[in-house]
XYZ file of C-alpha atoms in Angstrom:
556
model
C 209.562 235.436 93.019
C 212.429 237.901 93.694
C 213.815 239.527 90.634
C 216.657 238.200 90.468
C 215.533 235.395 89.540
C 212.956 235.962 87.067
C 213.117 235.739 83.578
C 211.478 238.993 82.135
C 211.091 239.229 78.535
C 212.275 242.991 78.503
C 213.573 245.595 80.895
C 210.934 247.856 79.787
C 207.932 248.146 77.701
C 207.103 251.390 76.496
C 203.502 252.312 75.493
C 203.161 254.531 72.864
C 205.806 255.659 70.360
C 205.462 258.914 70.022
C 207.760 262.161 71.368
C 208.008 260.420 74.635
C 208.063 256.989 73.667
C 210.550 257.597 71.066
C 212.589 259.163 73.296
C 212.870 256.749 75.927
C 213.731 254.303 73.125
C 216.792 255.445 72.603
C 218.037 256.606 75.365
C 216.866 253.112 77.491
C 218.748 251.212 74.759
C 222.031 253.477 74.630
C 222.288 252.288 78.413
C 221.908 248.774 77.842
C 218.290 248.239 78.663
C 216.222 245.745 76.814
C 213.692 248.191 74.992
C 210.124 247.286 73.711
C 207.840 249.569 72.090
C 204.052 248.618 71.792
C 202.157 250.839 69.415
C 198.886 251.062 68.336
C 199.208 252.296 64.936
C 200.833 250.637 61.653
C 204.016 252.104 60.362
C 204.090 254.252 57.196
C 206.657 255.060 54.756
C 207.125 257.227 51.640
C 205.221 254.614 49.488
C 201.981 253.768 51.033
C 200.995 257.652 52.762
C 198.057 258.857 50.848
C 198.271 261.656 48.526
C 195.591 264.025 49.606
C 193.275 263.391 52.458
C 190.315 262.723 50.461
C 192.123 259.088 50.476
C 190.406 258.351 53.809
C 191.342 255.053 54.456
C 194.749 255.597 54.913
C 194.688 259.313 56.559
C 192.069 258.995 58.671
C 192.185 256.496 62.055
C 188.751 254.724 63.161
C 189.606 251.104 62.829
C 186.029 250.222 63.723
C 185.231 251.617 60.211
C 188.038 250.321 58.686
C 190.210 253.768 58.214
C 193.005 252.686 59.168
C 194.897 255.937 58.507
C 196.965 257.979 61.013
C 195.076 261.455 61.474
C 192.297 261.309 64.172
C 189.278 263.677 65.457
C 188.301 262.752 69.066
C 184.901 264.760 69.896
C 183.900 266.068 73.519
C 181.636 268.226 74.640
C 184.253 270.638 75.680
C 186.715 270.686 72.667
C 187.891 268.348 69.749
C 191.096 266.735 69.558
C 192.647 266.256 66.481
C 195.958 263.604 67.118
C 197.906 261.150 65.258
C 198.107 257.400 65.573
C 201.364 255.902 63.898
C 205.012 253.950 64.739
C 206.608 257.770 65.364
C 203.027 258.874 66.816
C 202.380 262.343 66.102
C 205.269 263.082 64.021
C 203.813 261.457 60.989
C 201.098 264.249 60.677
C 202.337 267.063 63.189
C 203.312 270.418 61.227
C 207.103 270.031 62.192
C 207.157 273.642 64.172
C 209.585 273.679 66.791
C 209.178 276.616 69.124
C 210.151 277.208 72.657
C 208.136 278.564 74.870
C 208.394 281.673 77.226
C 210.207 281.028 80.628
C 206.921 281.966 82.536
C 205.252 279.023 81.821
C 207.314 277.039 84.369
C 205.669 279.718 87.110
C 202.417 278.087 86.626
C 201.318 275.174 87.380
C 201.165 272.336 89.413
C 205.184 272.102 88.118
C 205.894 275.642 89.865
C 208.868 275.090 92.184
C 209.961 271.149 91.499
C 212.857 272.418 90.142
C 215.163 274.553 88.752
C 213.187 274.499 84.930
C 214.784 278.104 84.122
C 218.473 276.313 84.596
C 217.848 273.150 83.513
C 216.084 273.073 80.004
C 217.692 274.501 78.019
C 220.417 271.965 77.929
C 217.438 269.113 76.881
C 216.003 271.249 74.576
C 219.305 271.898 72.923
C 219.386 267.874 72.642
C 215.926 267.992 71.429
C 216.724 270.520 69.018
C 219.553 268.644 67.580
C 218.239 264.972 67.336
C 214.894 266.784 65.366
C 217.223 268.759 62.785
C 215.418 271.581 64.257
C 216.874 274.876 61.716
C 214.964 277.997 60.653
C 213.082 277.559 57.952
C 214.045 278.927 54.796
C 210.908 278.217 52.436
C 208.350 280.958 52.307
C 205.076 280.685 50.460
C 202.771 282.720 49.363
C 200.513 282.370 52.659
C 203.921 283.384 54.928
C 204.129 286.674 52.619
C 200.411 287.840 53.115
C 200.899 286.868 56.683
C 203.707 289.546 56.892
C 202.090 292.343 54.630
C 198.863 292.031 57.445
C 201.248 292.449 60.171
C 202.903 295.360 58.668
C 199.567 296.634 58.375
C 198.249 295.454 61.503
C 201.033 297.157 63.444
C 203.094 293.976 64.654
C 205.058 293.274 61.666
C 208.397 293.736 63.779
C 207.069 290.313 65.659
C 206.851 288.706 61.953
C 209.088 285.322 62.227
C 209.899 282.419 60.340
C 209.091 279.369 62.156
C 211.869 276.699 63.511
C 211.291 273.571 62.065
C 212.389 270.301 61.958
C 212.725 269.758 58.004
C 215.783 268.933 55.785
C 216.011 272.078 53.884
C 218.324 272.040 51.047
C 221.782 273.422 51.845
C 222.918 276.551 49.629
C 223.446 275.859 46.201
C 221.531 272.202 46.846
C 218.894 271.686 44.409
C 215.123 271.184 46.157
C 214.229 267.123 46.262
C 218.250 266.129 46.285
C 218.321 263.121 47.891
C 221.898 262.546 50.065
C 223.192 260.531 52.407
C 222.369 260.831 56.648
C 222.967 264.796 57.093
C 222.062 264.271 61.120
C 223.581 261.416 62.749
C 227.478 260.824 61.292
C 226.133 257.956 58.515
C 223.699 256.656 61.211
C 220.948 257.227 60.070
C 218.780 256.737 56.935
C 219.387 259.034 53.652
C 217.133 261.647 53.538
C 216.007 263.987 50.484
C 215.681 267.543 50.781
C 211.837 269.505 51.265
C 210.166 270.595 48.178
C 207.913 273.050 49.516
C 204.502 271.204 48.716
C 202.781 271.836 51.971
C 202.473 268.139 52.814
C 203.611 267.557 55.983
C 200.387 266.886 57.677
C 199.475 264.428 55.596
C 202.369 262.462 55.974
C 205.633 263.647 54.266
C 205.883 261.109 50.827
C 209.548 262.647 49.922
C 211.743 261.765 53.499
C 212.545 265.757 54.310
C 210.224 265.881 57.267
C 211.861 264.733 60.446
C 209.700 261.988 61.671
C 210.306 260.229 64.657
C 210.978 256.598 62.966
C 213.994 258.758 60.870
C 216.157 259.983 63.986
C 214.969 258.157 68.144
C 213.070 255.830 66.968
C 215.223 254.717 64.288
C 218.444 254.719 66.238
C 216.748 252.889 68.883
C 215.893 250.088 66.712
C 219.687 249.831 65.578
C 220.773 249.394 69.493
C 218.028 246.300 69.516
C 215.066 248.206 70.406
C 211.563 246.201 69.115
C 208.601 248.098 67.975
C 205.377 245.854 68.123
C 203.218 248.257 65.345
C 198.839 247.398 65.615
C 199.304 246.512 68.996
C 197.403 247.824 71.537
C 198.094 247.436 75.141
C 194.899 246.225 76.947
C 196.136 245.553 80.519
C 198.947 246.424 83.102
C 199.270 244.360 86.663
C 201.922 243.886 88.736
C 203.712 240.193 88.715
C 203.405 238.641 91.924
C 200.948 240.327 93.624
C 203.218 243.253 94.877
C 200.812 246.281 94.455
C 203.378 248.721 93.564
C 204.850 247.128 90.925
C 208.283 246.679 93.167
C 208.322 243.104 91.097
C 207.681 244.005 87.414
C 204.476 244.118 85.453
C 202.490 241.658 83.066
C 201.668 244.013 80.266
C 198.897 241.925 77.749
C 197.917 242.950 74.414
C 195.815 242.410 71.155
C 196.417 243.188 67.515
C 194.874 246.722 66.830
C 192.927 245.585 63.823
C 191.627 242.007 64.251
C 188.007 241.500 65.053
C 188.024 237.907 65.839
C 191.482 236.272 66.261
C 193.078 238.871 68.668
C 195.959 237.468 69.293
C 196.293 238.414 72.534
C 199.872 238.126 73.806
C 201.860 238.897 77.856
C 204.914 240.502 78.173
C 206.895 240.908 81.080
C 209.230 243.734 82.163
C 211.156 245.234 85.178
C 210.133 248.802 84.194
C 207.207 250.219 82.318
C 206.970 254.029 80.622
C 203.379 254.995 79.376
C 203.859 257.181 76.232
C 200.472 256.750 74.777
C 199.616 261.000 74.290
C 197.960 262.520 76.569
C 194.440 261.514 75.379
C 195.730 257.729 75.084
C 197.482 257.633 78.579
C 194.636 259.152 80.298
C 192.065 256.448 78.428
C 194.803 253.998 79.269
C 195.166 254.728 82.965
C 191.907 255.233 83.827
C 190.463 251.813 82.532
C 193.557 250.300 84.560
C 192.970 252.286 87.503
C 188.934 251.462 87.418
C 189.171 247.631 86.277
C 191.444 247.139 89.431
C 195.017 246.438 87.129
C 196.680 249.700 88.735
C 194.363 250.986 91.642
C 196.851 253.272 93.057
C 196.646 255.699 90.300
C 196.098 259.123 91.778
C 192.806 260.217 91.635
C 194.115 263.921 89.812
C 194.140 261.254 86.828
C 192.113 263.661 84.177
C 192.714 267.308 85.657
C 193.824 269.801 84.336
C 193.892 269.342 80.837
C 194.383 272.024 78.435
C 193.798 273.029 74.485
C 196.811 275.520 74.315
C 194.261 278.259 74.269
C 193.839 277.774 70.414
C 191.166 278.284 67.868
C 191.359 277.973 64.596
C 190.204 280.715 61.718
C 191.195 281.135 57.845
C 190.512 283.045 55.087
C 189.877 281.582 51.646
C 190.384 283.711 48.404
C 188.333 281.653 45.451
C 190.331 281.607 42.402
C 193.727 283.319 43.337
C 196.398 282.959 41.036
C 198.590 282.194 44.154
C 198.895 278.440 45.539
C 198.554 279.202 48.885
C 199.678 275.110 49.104
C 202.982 276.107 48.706
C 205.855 276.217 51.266
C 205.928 274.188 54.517
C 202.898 273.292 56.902
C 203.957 276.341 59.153
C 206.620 278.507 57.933
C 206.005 281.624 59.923
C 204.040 282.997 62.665
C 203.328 286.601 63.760
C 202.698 288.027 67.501
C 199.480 290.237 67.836
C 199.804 291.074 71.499
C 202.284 289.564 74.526
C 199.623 286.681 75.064
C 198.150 285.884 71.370
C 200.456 284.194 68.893
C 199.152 283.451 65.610
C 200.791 281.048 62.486
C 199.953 280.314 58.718
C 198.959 276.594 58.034
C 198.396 275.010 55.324
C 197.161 271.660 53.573
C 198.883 270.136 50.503
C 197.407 271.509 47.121
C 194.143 268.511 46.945
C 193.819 267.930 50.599
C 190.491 269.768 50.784
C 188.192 267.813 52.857
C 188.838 270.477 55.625
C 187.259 272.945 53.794
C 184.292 270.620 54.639
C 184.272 272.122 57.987
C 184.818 275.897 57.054
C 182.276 278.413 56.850
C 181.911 282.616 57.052
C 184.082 284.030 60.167
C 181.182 284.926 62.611
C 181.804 286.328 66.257
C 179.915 287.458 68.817
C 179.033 285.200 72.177
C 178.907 281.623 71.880
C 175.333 280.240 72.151
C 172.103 280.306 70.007
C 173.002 284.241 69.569
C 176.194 283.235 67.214
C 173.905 280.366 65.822
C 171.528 283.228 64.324
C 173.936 285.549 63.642
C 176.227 282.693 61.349
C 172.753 282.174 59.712
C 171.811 285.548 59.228
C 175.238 286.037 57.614
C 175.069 283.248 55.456
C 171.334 283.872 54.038
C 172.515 287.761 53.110
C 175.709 286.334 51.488
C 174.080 283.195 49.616
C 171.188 286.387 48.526
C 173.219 288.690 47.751
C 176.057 286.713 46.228
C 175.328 283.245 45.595
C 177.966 282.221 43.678
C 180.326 283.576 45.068
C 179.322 281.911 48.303
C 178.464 278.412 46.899
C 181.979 279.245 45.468
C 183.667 280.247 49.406
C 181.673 276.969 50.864
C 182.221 274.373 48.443
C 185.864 272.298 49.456
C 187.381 271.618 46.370
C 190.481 273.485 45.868
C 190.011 274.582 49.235
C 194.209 273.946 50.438
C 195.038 275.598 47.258
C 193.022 278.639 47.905
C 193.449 279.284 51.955
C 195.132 280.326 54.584
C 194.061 278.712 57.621
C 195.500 280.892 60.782
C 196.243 278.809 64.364
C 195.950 280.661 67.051
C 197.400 280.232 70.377
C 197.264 281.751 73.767
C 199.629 281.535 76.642
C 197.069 282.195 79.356
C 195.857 279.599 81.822
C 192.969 277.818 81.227
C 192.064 274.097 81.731
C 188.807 271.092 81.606
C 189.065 268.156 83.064
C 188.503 264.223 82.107
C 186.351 261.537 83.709
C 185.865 258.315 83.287
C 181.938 257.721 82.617
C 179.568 255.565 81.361
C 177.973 257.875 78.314
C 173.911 258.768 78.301
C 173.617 257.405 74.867
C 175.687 254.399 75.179
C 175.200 252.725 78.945
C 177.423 249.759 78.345
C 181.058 251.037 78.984
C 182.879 253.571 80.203
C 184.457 256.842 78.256
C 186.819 259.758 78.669
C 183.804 262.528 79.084
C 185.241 266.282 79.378
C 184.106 268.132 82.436
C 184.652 272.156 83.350
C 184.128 275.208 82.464
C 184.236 275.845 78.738
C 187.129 277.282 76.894
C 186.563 279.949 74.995
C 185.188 279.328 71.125
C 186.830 282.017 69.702
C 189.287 284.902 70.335
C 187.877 288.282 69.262
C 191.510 289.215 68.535
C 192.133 286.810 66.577
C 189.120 287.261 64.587
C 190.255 290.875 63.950
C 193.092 289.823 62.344
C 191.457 287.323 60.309
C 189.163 290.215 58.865
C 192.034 292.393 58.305
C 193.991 289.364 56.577
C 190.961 288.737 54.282
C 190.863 292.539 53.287
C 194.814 292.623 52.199
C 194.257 289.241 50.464
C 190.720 289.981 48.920
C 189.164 287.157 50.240
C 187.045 286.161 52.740
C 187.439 285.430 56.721
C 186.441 282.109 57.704
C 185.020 279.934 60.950
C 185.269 276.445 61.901
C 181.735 275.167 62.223
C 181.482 273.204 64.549
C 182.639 275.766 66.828
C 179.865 277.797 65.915
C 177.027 275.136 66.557
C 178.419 273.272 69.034
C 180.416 276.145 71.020
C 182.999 273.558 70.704
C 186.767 274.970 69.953
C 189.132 272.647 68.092
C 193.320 271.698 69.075
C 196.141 269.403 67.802
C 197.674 270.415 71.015
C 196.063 268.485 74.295
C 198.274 268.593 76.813
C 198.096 267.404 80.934
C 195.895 264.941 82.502
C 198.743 263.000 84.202
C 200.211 266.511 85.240
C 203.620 267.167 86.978
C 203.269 267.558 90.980
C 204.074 267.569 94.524
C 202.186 264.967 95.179
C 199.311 262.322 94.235
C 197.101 265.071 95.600
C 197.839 267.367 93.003
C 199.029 265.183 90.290
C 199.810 261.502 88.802
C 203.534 262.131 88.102
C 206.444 264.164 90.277
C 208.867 265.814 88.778
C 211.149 263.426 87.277
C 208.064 261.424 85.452
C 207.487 258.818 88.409
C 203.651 257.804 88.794
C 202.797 258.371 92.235
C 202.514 254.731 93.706
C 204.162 252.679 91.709
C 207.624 251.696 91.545
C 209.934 252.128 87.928
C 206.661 253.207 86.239
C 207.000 256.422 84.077
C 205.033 258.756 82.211
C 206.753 260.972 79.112
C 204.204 262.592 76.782
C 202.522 265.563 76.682
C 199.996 264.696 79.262
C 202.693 265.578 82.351
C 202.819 269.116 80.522
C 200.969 270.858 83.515
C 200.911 274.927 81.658
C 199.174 276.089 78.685
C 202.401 276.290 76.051
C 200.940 278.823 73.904
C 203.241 277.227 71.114
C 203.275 274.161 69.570
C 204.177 271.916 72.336
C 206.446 268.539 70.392
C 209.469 270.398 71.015
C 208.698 270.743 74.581
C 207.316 267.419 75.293
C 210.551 266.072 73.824
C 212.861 268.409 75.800
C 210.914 267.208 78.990
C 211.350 263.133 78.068
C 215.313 263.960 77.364
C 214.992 265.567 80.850
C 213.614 262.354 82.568
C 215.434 259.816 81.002
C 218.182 261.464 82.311
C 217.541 260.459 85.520
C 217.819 256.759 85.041
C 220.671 255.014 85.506
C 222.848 252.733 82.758
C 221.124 249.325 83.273
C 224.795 248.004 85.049
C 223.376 250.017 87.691
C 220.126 249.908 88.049
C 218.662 249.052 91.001
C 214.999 248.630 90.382
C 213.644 250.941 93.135
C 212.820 253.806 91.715
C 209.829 255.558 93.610
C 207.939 258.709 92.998
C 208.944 261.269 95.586
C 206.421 263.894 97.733
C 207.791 267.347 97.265
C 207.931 269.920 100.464
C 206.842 272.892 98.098
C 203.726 273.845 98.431
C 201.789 274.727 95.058
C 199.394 278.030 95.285
């Protein structure tokens, strides 16, 4: 059936509401289009997000254990990916920083060359910028002074800085918690009160400072007629009348996220489809599609390079400081400790300890059964020779109130890969398995600081633990997987977010991101969607042809 004559039931579905998704909300609907955004996760407001994260039902996400929360912990052999799952995606438990990163990461990668990225993003991150309420922030806690007195004592205290962040921050003379009407978008949007300084943004901000997605893009888009579908999960993607490269539409069927037994399973229609699902959801996404049959053409560079953002993730803990190292916002500041190692103070909301759970003494060395000993060697001589004190360090309670936990990032290349396999222990179906060589556990410069942040402090250095057992390093940054190329040889996307063989299909999250950030990467992945979108016509002009296009550069 030729499309003019169809009835479709939108222009175009959207999977995934996140920084991408959110994005291409709006900016589909400001030119007319008939938006719908499907999203797997419920929507949360200031009166049902937990208070502290030991409320586990409604923080953490593993519906087939009924948490239906919005925080999740994906485990691979390689690394573990800590993401969120929510109507505004990762916005509802992302740490607000909003940093740009240094021009040379647009010389590497499978992106090198596509275009002009030097010239042409700072005008979408300037968008970005101003749709997030990005502003410095002005709320120092007690972690974001120790961080400073280390680097003055460390030697780098001239690269001390106070993060960018996208947080209503009370004017001058504004009382903290003043609640007033839209400060962003002319009366637009949705009052908002000003930041407190409790440390809560990761667990969901319960006061309407933090600038979630469903307060500015997705919000807007909902006021030009955009429809979010929350708990529902997209299942299955064909083309409508058996025109493989989707030059007629797609079917797009889904189920409600939750149900066990009644799924509900519904079909929409649309002209034009743009997966937004993260980068760990898009790849899971595309690669049942691609295997099951629903979109064959796919590129098989579906799953490379994948990165962590070069990060691991120290601390130290002081046990009963007078100081609530709670206090301020998630990440207020951030320190540089050489050209490639950037490192910020993050914190939990005073209660939120159940990450303490996976905290224990800082221990370096080479990954392997070597750092195995040496953690335990560590911890017998510390539980002997001061056992309450360590009982004390290793216990979680009052563990947000009493750390500093210190996020480091690299920008030095570095990737894994994804595959689609059928797992040892579990025969029956297929899952995203991490492939590669591994990325590295721990940064011994990192760890130096750590020590020397413990000694200013008087407290104690710590380790995640399951990168010491499992050699495993931890990120709330994956990014690539549907990378950014020349062609379906390279990559799954070119440069203006087209899949490679499929018509008006789109990808805008931060699996296109195709170079380690080495800063937190929302700011980016937003700049990048505001890039693509771009690119699309008003729908009084839209001619429903739009096809991925083979670049003559040649990558290295």
């Amino acid at each position: 059936m030729p499309q003019a004559s169809r009835h479709y039931d939108f222009d175009y579905i959207i999977v995934g509401s996140g920084f991408g998704g959110s994005v291409s909300a709006l900016r589909l609907s400001e030119k007319g289009y008939r938006v719908a955004v499907m999203e797997m996760g419920s929507r949360w407001t200031s009166q049902n997000l937990p208070e502290t994260s030991w409320s586990l039902h409604r923080w953490f996400w593993r519906p087939s254990i009924a948490l239906r929360g919005f925080f999740s912990m994906r485990y691979f052999r390689h690394v573990t990916i800590l993401h969120g799952c929510a109507v505004g995606g990762g916005s509802i438990t992302y740490a607000c920083t909003m940093l740009r990163p240094p021009d040379k990461v647009w010389d590497n990668g499978s992106w090198k060359g596509l275009a002009d990225w030097k010239r042409e993003m700072p005008q979408h991150y300037d968008t970005a910028s101003r749709m997030l309420g990005v502003i410095e922030n002005r709320i120092l806690g007690p972690s974001d002074r120790l961080l400073q007195r280390v680097a003055n004592e460390a030697g780098v205290g001239d690269t001390f800085y106070r993060t960018s962040v996208a947080i209503f921050q009370s004017p001058e003379g504004v009382p903290a918690g003043t609640t007033m009407s839209d400060p962003f978008f002319g009366g637009e949007g949705p009052d908002r009160t000003t930041c407190k300084g409790c440390g809560g943004c990761m667990m969901g901000c319960r006061h309407g400072a933090k600038n979630t997605l469903d307060l500015n893009y997705l919000y807007l888009a909902e006021k030009r007629g955009a429809q979010v579908f929350a708990e529902t999960r997209v299942v299955d993607i064909r083309p409508l009348d058996g025109v493989k490269d989707g030059g007629s539409g797609y079917a797009v069927e889904t189920v409600d996220t939750f149900s066990r037994v009644r799924r509900n399973r519904r079909r929409f229609t649309c002209r034009g489809l743009v997966v937004s699902a993260s980068s760990l959801g898009t790849m899971e996404l595309l690669f049942n599609l691609k295997d099951k049959g629903s979109l064959p053409n796919i590129s098989g560079q579906l799953g490379r390079y994948v990165r962590t953002n070069s990060e691991s993730l120290i601390g130290v803990r002081v046990p009963g400081t007078t100081d609530d190292l709670s206090k301020g916002v998630a990440i207020g500041s951030g320190v540089y400790i050489d050209e490639h190692t950037h490192i910020e103070a993050v914190r939990y909301p005073d209660g939120s300890d159940t990450m303490g759970m996976l905290a224990t003494i800082l221990t370096g060395t080479r990954p392997g059964h070597g750092r195995i000993g040496l953690w335990l060697k560590n911890l017998l001589v510390s539980l002997v020779t001061h056992p309450i004190k360590t009982i004390r360090l290793l216990q979680p309670f009052k563990f947000a109130r009493e750390s500093v936990i210190l996020l480091c990032m690299q920008a030095l290349e570095g990737h894994i890969d994804m595959k689609w396999q059928r797992h040892i222990y579990w025969p029956f179906r297929k899952f995203l398995v991490s492939r590669g060589r591994r990325v590295p556990t721990f940064i011994p410069a990192a760890n130096e600081f750590a020590e020397k942040f413990a000694r200013v402090a008087g407290g104690t250095a710590m380790s995640m633990l399951p990168e010491i057992l499992f050699d495993v390093p931890g990120t709330a940054h994956c990014l690539g997987g549907a990378v950014i190329a020349t062609s379906p040889d390279l990559g799954v996307i070119d440069s203006r977010h087209r899949v490679f063989g499929y018509r008006n299909m789109y990808v805008c999250d931060g699996s296109v991101v195709a170079a380690n950030l080495g800063v937190n990467p929302s700011l980016t992945i937003t700049a990048l969607a505001e890039r693509a979108m771009s690119y699309i016509p008003p729908a009084t002009q839209a001619a429903w042809n739009d096809v991925a296009e083979m670049s003559l550069h040649s990558q290295p």
